[in-house]
Coordinates of C-alpha atoms in Angstrom, one line a residue:
X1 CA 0.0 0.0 0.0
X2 CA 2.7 2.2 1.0
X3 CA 4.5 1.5 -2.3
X4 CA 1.4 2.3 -4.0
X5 CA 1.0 5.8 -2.7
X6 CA 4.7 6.8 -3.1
X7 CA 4.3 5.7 -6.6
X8 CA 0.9 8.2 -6.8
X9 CA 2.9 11.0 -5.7
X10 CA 5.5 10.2 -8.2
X11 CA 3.3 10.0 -11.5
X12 CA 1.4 13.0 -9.9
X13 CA 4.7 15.1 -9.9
X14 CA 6.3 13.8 -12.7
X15 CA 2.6 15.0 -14.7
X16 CA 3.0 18.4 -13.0
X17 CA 6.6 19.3 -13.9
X18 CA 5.8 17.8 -17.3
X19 CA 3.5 20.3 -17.8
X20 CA 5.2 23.5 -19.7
X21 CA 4.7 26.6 -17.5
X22 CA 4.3 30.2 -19.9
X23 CA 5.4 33.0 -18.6
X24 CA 3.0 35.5 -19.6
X25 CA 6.2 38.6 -19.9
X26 CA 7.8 36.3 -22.3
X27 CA 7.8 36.5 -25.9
X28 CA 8.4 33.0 -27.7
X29 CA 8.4 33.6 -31.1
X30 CA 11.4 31.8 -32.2
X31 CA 13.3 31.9 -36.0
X32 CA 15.2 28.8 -37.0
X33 CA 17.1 26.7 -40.1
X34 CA 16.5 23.5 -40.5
X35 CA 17.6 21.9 -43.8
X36 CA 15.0 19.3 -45.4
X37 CA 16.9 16.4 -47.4
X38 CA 15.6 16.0 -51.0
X39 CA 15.6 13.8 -53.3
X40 CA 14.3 16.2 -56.1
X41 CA 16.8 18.0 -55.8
X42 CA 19.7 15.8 -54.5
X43 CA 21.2 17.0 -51.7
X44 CA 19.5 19.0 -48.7
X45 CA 18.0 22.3 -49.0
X46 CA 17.5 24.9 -46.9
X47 CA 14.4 26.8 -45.0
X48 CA 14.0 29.8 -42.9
X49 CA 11.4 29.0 -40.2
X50 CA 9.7 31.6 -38.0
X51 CA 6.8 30.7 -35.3
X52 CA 4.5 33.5 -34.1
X53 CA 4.6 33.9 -30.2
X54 CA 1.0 32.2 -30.2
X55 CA 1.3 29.4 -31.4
X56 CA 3.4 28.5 -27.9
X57 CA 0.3 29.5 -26.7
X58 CA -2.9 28.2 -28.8
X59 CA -1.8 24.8 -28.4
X60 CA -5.2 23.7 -30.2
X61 CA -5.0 26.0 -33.1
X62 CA -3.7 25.4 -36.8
X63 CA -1.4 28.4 -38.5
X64 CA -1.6 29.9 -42.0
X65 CA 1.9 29.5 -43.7
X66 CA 3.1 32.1 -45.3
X67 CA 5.8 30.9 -48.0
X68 CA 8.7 33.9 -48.6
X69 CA 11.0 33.1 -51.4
X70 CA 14.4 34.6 -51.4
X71 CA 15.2 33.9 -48.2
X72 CA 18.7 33.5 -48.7
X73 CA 18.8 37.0 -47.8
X74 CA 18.6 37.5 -44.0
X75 CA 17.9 41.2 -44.5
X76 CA 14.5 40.6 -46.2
X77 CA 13.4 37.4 -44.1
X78 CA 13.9 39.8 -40.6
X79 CA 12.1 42.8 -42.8
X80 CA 8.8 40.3 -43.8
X81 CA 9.0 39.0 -40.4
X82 CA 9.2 42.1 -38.8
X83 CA 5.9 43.0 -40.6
X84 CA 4.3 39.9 -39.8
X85 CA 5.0 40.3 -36.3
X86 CA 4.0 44.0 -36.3
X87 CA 0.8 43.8 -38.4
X88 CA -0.1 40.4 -36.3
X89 CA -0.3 42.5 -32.6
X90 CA -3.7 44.0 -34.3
X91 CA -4.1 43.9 -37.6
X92 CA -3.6 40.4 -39.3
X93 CA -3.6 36.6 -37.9
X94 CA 0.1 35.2 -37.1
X95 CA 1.1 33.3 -39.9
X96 CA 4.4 30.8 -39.8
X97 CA 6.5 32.1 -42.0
X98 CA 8.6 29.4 -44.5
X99 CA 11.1 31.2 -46.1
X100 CA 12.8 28.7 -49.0
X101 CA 16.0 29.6 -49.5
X102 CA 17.4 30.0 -53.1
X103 CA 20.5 28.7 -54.8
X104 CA 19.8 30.0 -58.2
X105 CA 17.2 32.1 -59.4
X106 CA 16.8 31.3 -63.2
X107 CA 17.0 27.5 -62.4
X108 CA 14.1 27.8 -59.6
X109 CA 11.8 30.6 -60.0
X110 CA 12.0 30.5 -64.4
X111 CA 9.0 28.0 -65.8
X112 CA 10.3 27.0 -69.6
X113 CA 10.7 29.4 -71.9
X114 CA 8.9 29.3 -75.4
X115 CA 11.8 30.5 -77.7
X116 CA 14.7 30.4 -78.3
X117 CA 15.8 34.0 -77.9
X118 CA 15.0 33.8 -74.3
X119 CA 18.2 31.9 -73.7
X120 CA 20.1 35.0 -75.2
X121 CA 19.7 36.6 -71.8
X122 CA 18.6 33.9 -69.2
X123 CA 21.4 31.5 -69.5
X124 CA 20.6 27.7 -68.8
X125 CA 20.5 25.9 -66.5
X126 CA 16.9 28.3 -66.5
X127 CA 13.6 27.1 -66.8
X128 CA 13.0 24.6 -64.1
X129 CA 10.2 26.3 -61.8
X130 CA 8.3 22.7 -62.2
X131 CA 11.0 21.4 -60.0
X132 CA 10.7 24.0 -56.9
X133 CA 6.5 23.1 -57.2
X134 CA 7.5 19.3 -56.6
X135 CA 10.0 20.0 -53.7
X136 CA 7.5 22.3 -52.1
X137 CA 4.5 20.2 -52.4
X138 CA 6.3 16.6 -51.6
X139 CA 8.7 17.5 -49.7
X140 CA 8.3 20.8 -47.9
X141 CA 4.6 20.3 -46.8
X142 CA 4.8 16.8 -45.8
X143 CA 8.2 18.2 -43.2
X144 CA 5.5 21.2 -41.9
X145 CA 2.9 18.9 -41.6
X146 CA 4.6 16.2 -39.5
X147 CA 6.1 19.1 -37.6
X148 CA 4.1 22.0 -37.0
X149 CA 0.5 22.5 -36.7
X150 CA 0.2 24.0 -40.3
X151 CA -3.8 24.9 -42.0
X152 CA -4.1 23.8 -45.8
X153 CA -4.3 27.9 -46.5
X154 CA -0.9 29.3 -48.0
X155 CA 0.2 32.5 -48.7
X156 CA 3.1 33.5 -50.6
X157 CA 5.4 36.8 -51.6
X158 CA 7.7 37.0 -54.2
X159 CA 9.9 40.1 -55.9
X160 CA 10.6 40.2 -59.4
X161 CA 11.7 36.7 -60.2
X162 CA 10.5 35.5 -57.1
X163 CA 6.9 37.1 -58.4
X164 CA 7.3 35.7 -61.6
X165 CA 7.4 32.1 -60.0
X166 CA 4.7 32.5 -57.1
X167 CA 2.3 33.5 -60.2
X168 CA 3.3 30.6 -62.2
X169 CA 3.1 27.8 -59.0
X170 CA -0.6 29.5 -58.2
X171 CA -1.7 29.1 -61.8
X172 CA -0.2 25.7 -62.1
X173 CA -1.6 24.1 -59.4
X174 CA -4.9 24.1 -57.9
X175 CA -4.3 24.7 -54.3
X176 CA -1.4 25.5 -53.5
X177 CA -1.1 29.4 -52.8
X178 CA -4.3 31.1 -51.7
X179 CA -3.1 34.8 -51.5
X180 CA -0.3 36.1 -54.0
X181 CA 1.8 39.2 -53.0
X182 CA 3.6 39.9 -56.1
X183 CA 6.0 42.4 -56.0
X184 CA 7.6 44.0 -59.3
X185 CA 6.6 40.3 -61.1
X186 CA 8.6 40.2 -64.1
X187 CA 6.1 39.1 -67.1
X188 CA 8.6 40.4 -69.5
X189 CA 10.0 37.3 -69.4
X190 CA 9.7 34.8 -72.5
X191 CA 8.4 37.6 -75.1
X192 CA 5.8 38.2 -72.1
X193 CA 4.6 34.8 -71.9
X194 CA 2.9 35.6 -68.3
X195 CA 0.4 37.6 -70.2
X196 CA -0.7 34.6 -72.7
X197 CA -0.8 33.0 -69.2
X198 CA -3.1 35.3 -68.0
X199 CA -5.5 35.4 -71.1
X200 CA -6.1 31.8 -70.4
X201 CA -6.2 31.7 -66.7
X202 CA -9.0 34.4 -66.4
X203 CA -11.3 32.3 -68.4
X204 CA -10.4 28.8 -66.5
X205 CA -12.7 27.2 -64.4
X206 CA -11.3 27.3 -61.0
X207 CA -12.0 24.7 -58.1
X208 CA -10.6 27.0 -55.5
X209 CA -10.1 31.3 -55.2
X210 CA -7.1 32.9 -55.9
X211 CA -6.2 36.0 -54.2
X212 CA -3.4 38.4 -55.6
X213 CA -1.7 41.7 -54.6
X214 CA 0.2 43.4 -56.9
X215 CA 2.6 46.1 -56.2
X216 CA 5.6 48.0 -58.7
X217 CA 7.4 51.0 -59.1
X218 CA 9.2 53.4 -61.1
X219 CA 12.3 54.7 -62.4
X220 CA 15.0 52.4 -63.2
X221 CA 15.4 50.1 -65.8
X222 CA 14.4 47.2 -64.0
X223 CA 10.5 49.1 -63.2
X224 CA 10.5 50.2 -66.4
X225 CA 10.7 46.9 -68.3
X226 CA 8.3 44.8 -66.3
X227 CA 5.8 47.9 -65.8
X228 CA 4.9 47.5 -69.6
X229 CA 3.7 43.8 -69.4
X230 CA 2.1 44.4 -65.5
X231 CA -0.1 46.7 -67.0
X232 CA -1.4 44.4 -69.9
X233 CA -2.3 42.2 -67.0
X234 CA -4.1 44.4 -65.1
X235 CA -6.1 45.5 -67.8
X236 CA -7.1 41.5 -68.7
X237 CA -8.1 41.1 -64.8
X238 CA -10.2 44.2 -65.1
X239 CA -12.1 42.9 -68.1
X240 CA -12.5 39.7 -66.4
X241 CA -15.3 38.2 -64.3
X242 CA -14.0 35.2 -63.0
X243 CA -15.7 35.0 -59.7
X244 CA -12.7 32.8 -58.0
X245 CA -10.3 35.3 -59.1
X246 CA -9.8 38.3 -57.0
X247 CA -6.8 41.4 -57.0
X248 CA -5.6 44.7 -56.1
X249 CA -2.8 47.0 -57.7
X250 CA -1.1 49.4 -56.2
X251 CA 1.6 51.8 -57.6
X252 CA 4.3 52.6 -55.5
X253 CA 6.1 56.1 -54.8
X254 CA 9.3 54.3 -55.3
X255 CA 12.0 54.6 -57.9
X256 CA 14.2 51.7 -56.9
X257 CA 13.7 47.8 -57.8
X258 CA 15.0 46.6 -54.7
X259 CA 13.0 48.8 -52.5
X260 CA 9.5 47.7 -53.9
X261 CA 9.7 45.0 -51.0
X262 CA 8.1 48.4 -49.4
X263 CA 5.0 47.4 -50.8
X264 CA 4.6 43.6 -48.3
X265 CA 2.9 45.9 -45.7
X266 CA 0.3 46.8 -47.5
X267 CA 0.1 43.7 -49.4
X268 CA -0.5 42.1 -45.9
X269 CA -3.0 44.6 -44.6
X270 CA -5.0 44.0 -48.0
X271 CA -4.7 40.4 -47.0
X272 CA -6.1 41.0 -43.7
X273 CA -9.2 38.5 -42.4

């Protein structure tokens, strides 16, 4: 009998220290790398994690991911998650952030070009946004699903290239971004093949809605030659009325190509639930 009561106490304790206490003046939002190994692409590639504060403390709830592409560049994955956490406090829902770091940008973000003069300025290896789909949706989502608790909502931002890519994955595949922030896209590309896309897309039937943001500037040359192209699109999304298909433009006040990564905020507040 005795034995049986010390052993009580025991499980009782070891359940109570078990037990994770919060301390309600701490903030435990955490960034991370972790590094996924794949066998699309042969070797291991790399992510950029960051968990919102709450979801230490929701324990029941599910988080939107919000995929960030470029993340190879500290600088902008602290700037997006700064926003995040800012815009989160009272504005948007926390979001875990998966930023996919980039080895090369014509290999990974280019889909495959339609002639052959596009390979007089996007040397190959180009072409091969099919690939970064597969990786993302075979291996990427089945490593946040395992290990965080992760809804089947996605957002996504991409700059210029990065753009380029997040519009051709959302048109490609039915579900896999929900809400596009597209900053500076470049449909230049490919004797503006993202504008053909676009002629097409507007009038497909669509099982789920697709959300986009877009956002450019002015100025230099890189504004200049994708404004062109942006504009074409804008013009077949106003004349469209595809019911799953929603958007917003807004023109920026800046005259730098790096800088339109400005525009996230208000990307995210247009976002906001």
């Amino acid at each position: 009998m005795k034995n049986l009561v010390i052993f009580g106490i025991l499980l009782f304790s070891m359940t109570l220290f078990g037990q994770e206490k919060l301390d309600p003046d701490k903030y435990y939002a955490e960034s991370k790398t972790v590094f996924i190994k794949s066998k699309i692409y042969g070797k291991q590639r790399e992510l950029q994690l960051f968990i919102p504060d709450e979801y230490v403390w929701e324990k029941d709830k599910n988080f939107k991911a919000l995929y960030l592409f470029d993340a190879q560049n500290t600088r902008i994955f602290n700037f997006i998650s700064g926003n995040v956490q800012l815009l989160s406090m009272t504005m948007i829902e926390p979001v875990i952030i998966v930023g996919v770091v980039t080895e090369d940008r014509w290999d990974e973000f280019l889909p495959p070009n339609n002639h052959e003069e596009t390979l007089d300025r996007y040397k190959p290896p180009m072409g091969h946004a099919n690939k970064l789909i597969e990786h993302i949706q075979t291996e990427i989502e089945p490593y946040l699903k395992k290990n965080y608790r992760v809804e089947d909502y996605r957002l996504a931002i991409g700059h210029s290239l990065a753009a380029t890519f997040v519009t051709y994955a959302s048109m490609k595949t039915d579900n896999l971004f929900d809400y596009s922030i597209l900053l500076s896209p470049n449909y230049n590309y490919d004797k503006k093949q993202f504008v053909d896309r676009f002629k097409k897309f507007v009038n497909t039937e669509l099982p789920k809605k697709k959300e986009f943001y877009f956002a450019n500037g002015f100025g230099d040359n890189y504004e200049k030659e994708f404004d062109g192209p942006l504009k074409e699109v804008i013009k077949i999304l106003e004349n469209s009325d595809n019911k799953n298909i929603s958007w917003k433009y807004k023109k920026l006040d800046i005259n730098n190509h790096g800088l339109i990564w400005l525009g996230v905020y208000n990307g995210l507040l247009n976002w906001r639930k």
